[in-house]
């Protein structure tokens, strides 16, 4: 297969990867030379920003601050790392709330059993389950922070949606998330599985001005991650090849 790939891919002028680091296996196998690589995310989000106070009136979400999780309840997304860190956060911030949305509920029973062990944590965590696509935009706009514990992602559409709405991301230090947040410049990154690293990231961000960080995240999304920015980047690559 490698011989076939090398032969066919010699015809390619440019190979596009979603984020830096994902090309490694191809370069190491001498299938794509590094001079023929470029980076651009595979898609974006049409979600628009709405003031958090207005959005919360519509969604019913409340808390000070509000954290949002949007991802499947499975081992790759690692909800338990999030819950362990949040358990310690609510001790000092009893008004903090975590809302969890998901499609697949592989670990739901285990999560519910874990929450039953800690009444204060259970009171602060709201498992919302599945939501229709048209409901998501207002929910994202109702949150201050977006958290996710993924070990690997090809991309990360929920992160892009959150950033479009001004949610400040606190996500794992993996290839695509590093790219979208510019190595944590917009939000915070923590090592996968490191609940103490997540807790520290949360505490650091909560000491900063959320509105200022939210505006920076929104502006970064518009300028670098939106469909308009994506189109401009692609046109640049096309012009360069021509």
Coordinates of C-alpha atoms in Angstrom, one line a residue:
X1 CA 0.0 0.0 0.0
X2 CA 2.8 2.4 0.8
X3 CA 4.4 1.8 -2.6
X4 CA 1.1 2.5 -4.2
X5 CA 0.5 5.7 -2.1
X6 CA 4.0 7.1 -2.9
X7 CA 3.5 6.5 -6.6
X8 CA 0.0 8.1 -6.8
X9 CA 0.7 11.0 -4.4
X10 CA 3.7 12.2 -6.4
X11 CA 1.0 13.8 -8.6
X12 CA -0.3 15.9 -5.7
X13 CA 0.9 19.5 -5.5
X14 CA -0.2 20.2 -2.0
X15 CA -1.5 18.1 0.9
X16 CA -3.8 19.8 3.4
X17 CA -4.0 18.7 7.0
X18 CA -6.4 19.9 9.7
X19 CA -3.7 20.8 12.2
X20 CA 0.1 20.6 12.8
X21 CA 1.1 17.2 14.0
X22 CA -1.4 15.2 12.0
X23 CA 0.9 14.9 9.0
X24 CA 3.7 13.1 11.0
X25 CA 2.8 9.6 10.0
X26 CA 2.7 10.5 6.3
X27 CA 6.0 12.4 6.4
X28 CA 7.7 9.7 8.4
X29 CA 6.6 7.2 5.8
X30 CA 8.1 9.4 3.1
X31 CA 4.6 9.7 1.4
X32 CA 4.4 13.5 1.5
X33 CA 7.5 15.7 1.6
X34 CA 7.3 18.5 4.1
X35 CA 7.5 21.1 1.4
X36 CA 4.1 19.9 0.0
X37 CA 2.2 20.4 3.2
X38 CA -0.3 23.1 4.4
X39 CA -2.7 23.4 7.2
X40 CA -6.3 24.5 7.2
X41 CA -9.2 23.1 9.3
X42 CA -11.8 21.0 7.5
X43 CA -14.8 23.1 8.4
X44 CA -16.2 25.9 10.7
X45 CA -19.4 27.1 12.2
X46 CA -22.1 29.5 11.2
X47 CA -23.1 30.1 14.9
X48 CA -23.2 33.8 15.9
X49 CA -22.5 35.5 19.2
X50 CA -25.3 36.7 21.5
X51 CA -25.0 38.5 24.8
X52 CA -24.8 35.9 27.6
X53 CA -27.6 37.5 29.6
X54 CA -30.0 37.4 26.6
X55 CA -29.1 33.8 25.8
X56 CA -29.5 32.6 29.3
X57 CA -33.1 34.0 29.4
X58 CA -33.9 31.8 26.4
X59 CA -32.0 28.7 27.4
X60 CA -32.7 28.7 31.2
X61 CA -29.0 28.0 31.9
X62 CA -27.7 29.7 35.0
X63 CA -24.7 29.7 37.2
X64 CA -21.7 31.8 38.2
X65 CA -19.8 30.9 36.1
X66 CA -21.4 28.5 33.6
X67 CA -19.3 25.6 32.1
X68 CA -20.4 23.7 29.1
X69 CA -19.5 20.2 27.8
X70 CA -20.6 19.1 24.4
X71 CA -19.3 15.6 23.5
X72 CA -20.1 11.9 23.7
X73 CA -19.9 10.2 27.0
X74 CA -17.1 7.9 26.1
X75 CA -13.5 7.1 27.2
X76 CA -12.0 9.3 24.5
X77 CA -13.8 12.4 25.6
X78 CA -13.0 11.4 29.2
X79 CA -15.9 13.1 31.2
X80 CA -14.5 11.8 34.5
X81 CA -11.4 14.0 34.3
X82 CA -13.8 17.0 33.9
X83 CA -16.0 15.9 36.8
X84 CA -13.0 15.2 39.2
X85 CA -11.7 18.7 38.6
X86 CA -15.1 20.3 38.8
X87 CA -15.7 18.6 42.1
X88 CA -12.9 20.6 43.6
X89 CA -13.9 23.8 41.9
X90 CA -17.4 23.8 43.3
X91 CA -16.0 23.7 46.9
X92 CA -14.6 27.2 46.3
X93 CA -17.2 28.4 43.8
X94 CA -20.5 26.9 44.9
X95 CA -22.5 28.9 42.3
X96 CA -20.5 27.3 39.4
X97 CA -22.5 25.0 37.1
X98 CA -21.6 22.4 34.5
X99 CA -24.0 21.5 31.8
X100 CA -23.3 18.4 29.8
X101 CA -24.7 17.7 26.3
X102 CA -24.0 14.4 24.4
X103 CA -25.3 12.1 21.6
X104 CA -23.9 8.8 22.8
X105 CA -24.2 7.8 26.5
X106 CA -21.8 4.9 26.9
X107 CA -20.7 6.1 30.3
X108 CA -23.9 7.6 31.5
X109 CA -24.6 5.0 34.2
X110 CA -21.1 5.3 35.6
X111 CA -21.3 9.1 35.6
X112 CA -24.6 9.0 37.5
X113 CA -23.1 6.6 40.0
X114 CA -20.1 8.9 40.5
X115 CA -22.3 12.0 41.0
X116 CA -24.3 10.1 43.6
X117 CA -21.2 9.9 45.7
X118 CA -20.8 13.7 45.9
X119 CA -24.1 15.5 46.6
X120 CA -22.6 19.0 46.1
X121 CA -21.1 18.0 42.8
X122 CA -24.3 16.4 41.7
X123 CA -26.3 19.6 42.5
X124 CA -23.8 21.6 40.3
X125 CA -23.8 19.2 37.3
X126 CA -26.8 19.2 34.9
X127 CA -26.9 16.3 32.4
X128 CA -28.9 17.7 29.5
X129 CA -28.4 14.8 27.1
X130 CA -29.3 15.2 23.4
X131 CA -30.4 18.6 22.0
X132 CA -31.6 19.5 18.5
X133 CA -29.2 21.3 16.3
X134 CA -31.2 24.5 16.4
X135 CA -31.0 24.6 20.2
X136 CA -27.2 24.5 20.4
X137 CA -26.4 28.1 19.4
X138 CA -28.3 29.7 22.3
X139 CA -26.8 27.1 24.7
X140 CA -23.3 27.9 23.7
X141 CA -24.0 31.6 24.1
X142 CA -25.3 30.9 27.6
X143 CA -21.9 29.6 28.8
X144 CA -18.8 31.3 30.0
X145 CA -16.4 28.4 29.5
X146 CA -16.2 25.3 27.3
X147 CA -14.5 22.2 28.6
X148 CA -13.6 19.0 26.9
X149 CA -11.2 16.2 27.8
X150 CA -10.5 14.5 24.5
X151 CA -7.5 12.2 24.0
X152 CA -7.7 12.6 20.3
X153 CA -9.8 14.4 17.7
X154 CA -9.6 14.7 13.9
X155 CA -10.9 18.2 14.2
X156 CA -13.3 19.4 16.9
X157 CA -16.5 21.0 15.7
X158 CA -17.9 21.5 19.2
X159 CA -14.9 23.6 20.1
X160 CA -15.3 25.7 16.9
X161 CA -19.0 26.3 17.7
X162 CA -18.1 27.3 21.3
X163 CA -15.5 29.8 20.2
X164 CA -17.8 31.3 17.6
X165 CA -20.2 32.1 20.5
X166 CA -17.5 33.5 22.8
X167 CA -17.1 30.5 25.1
X168 CA -13.6 30.6 26.5
X169 CA -12.1 27.1 25.9
X170 CA -10.4 24.9 28.5
X171 CA -9.5 21.8 26.4
X172 CA -6.9 19.1 26.1
X173 CA -3.5 19.7 24.7
X174 CA -3.9 17.8 21.4
X175 CA -3.1 18.7 17.8
X176 CA -6.3 20.2 16.6
X177 CA -7.1 22.0 19.9
X178 CA -3.6 23.5 19.9
X179 CA -4.2 24.8 16.4
X180 CA -7.6 26.3 17.1
X181 CA -6.6 28.0 20.3
X182 CA -3.1 29.0 19.0
X183 CA -1.4 26.8 21.6
X184 CA -3.7 28.0 24.4
X185 CA -3.4 31.8 23.6
X186 CA -7.2 31.8 23.4
X187 CA -8.2 29.8 26.5
X188 CA -6.2 27.1 28.3
X189 CA -4.8 23.7 27.4
X190 CA -4.3 20.8 29.8
X191 CA -2.8 17.4 29.5
X192 CA -5.4 14.6 28.7
X193 CA -6.4 12.8 31.8
X194 CA -4.9 15.4 34.1
X195 CA -7.7 16.6 36.3
X196 CA -5.3 18.7 38.5
X197 CA -4.0 20.4 35.4
X198 CA -7.6 21.1 34.4
X199 CA -8.4 22.5 37.8
X200 CA -5.4 24.8 37.7
X201 CA -6.4 26.0 34.2
X202 CA -10.0 26.8 35.4
X203 CA -8.7 28.7 38.5
X204 CA -6.3 30.7 36.4
X205 CA -9.0 31.7 33.9
X206 CA -11.5 32.6 36.6
X207 CA -9.1 35.1 38.0
X208 CA -9.0 36.9 34.7
X209 CA -11.6 39.1 33.0
X210 CA -14.0 36.8 31.4
X211 CA -15.6 39.4 29.1
X212 CA -12.2 40.4 27.8
X213 CA -11.2 36.8 27.1
X214 CA -14.5 36.0 25.5
X215 CA -14.1 39.0 23.1
X216 CA -10.6 37.8 22.2
X217 CA -11.9 34.3 21.5
X218 CA -14.7 35.7 19.3
X219 CA -12.3 37.9 17.3
X220 CA -9.8 35.1 16.9
X221 CA -12.6 32.9 15.5
X222 CA -13.8 35.5 13.0
X223 CA -10.3 36.4 11.8
X224 CA -8.8 32.9 11.7
X225 CA -11.4 30.1 12.0
X226 CA -14.6 31.3 10.4
X227 CA -15.8 30.2 6.9
X228 CA -14.7 33.5 5.5
X229 CA -11.2 33.1 7.0
X230 CA -11.1 29.5 5.8
X231 CA -12.0 30.5 2.2
X232 CA -9.3 33.2 2.2
X233 CA -6.7 30.7 3.4
X234 CA -7.7 28.2 0.7
X235 CA -7.6 30.9 -2.0
X236 CA -4.1 31.8 -0.9
X237 CA -3.0 28.2 -1.3
X238 CA -4.7 27.9 -4.7
X239 CA -3.1 31.2 -5.9
X240 CA 0.3 30.0 -4.6
X241 CA 0.0 26.8 -6.7
X242 CA -1.1 28.6 -9.8

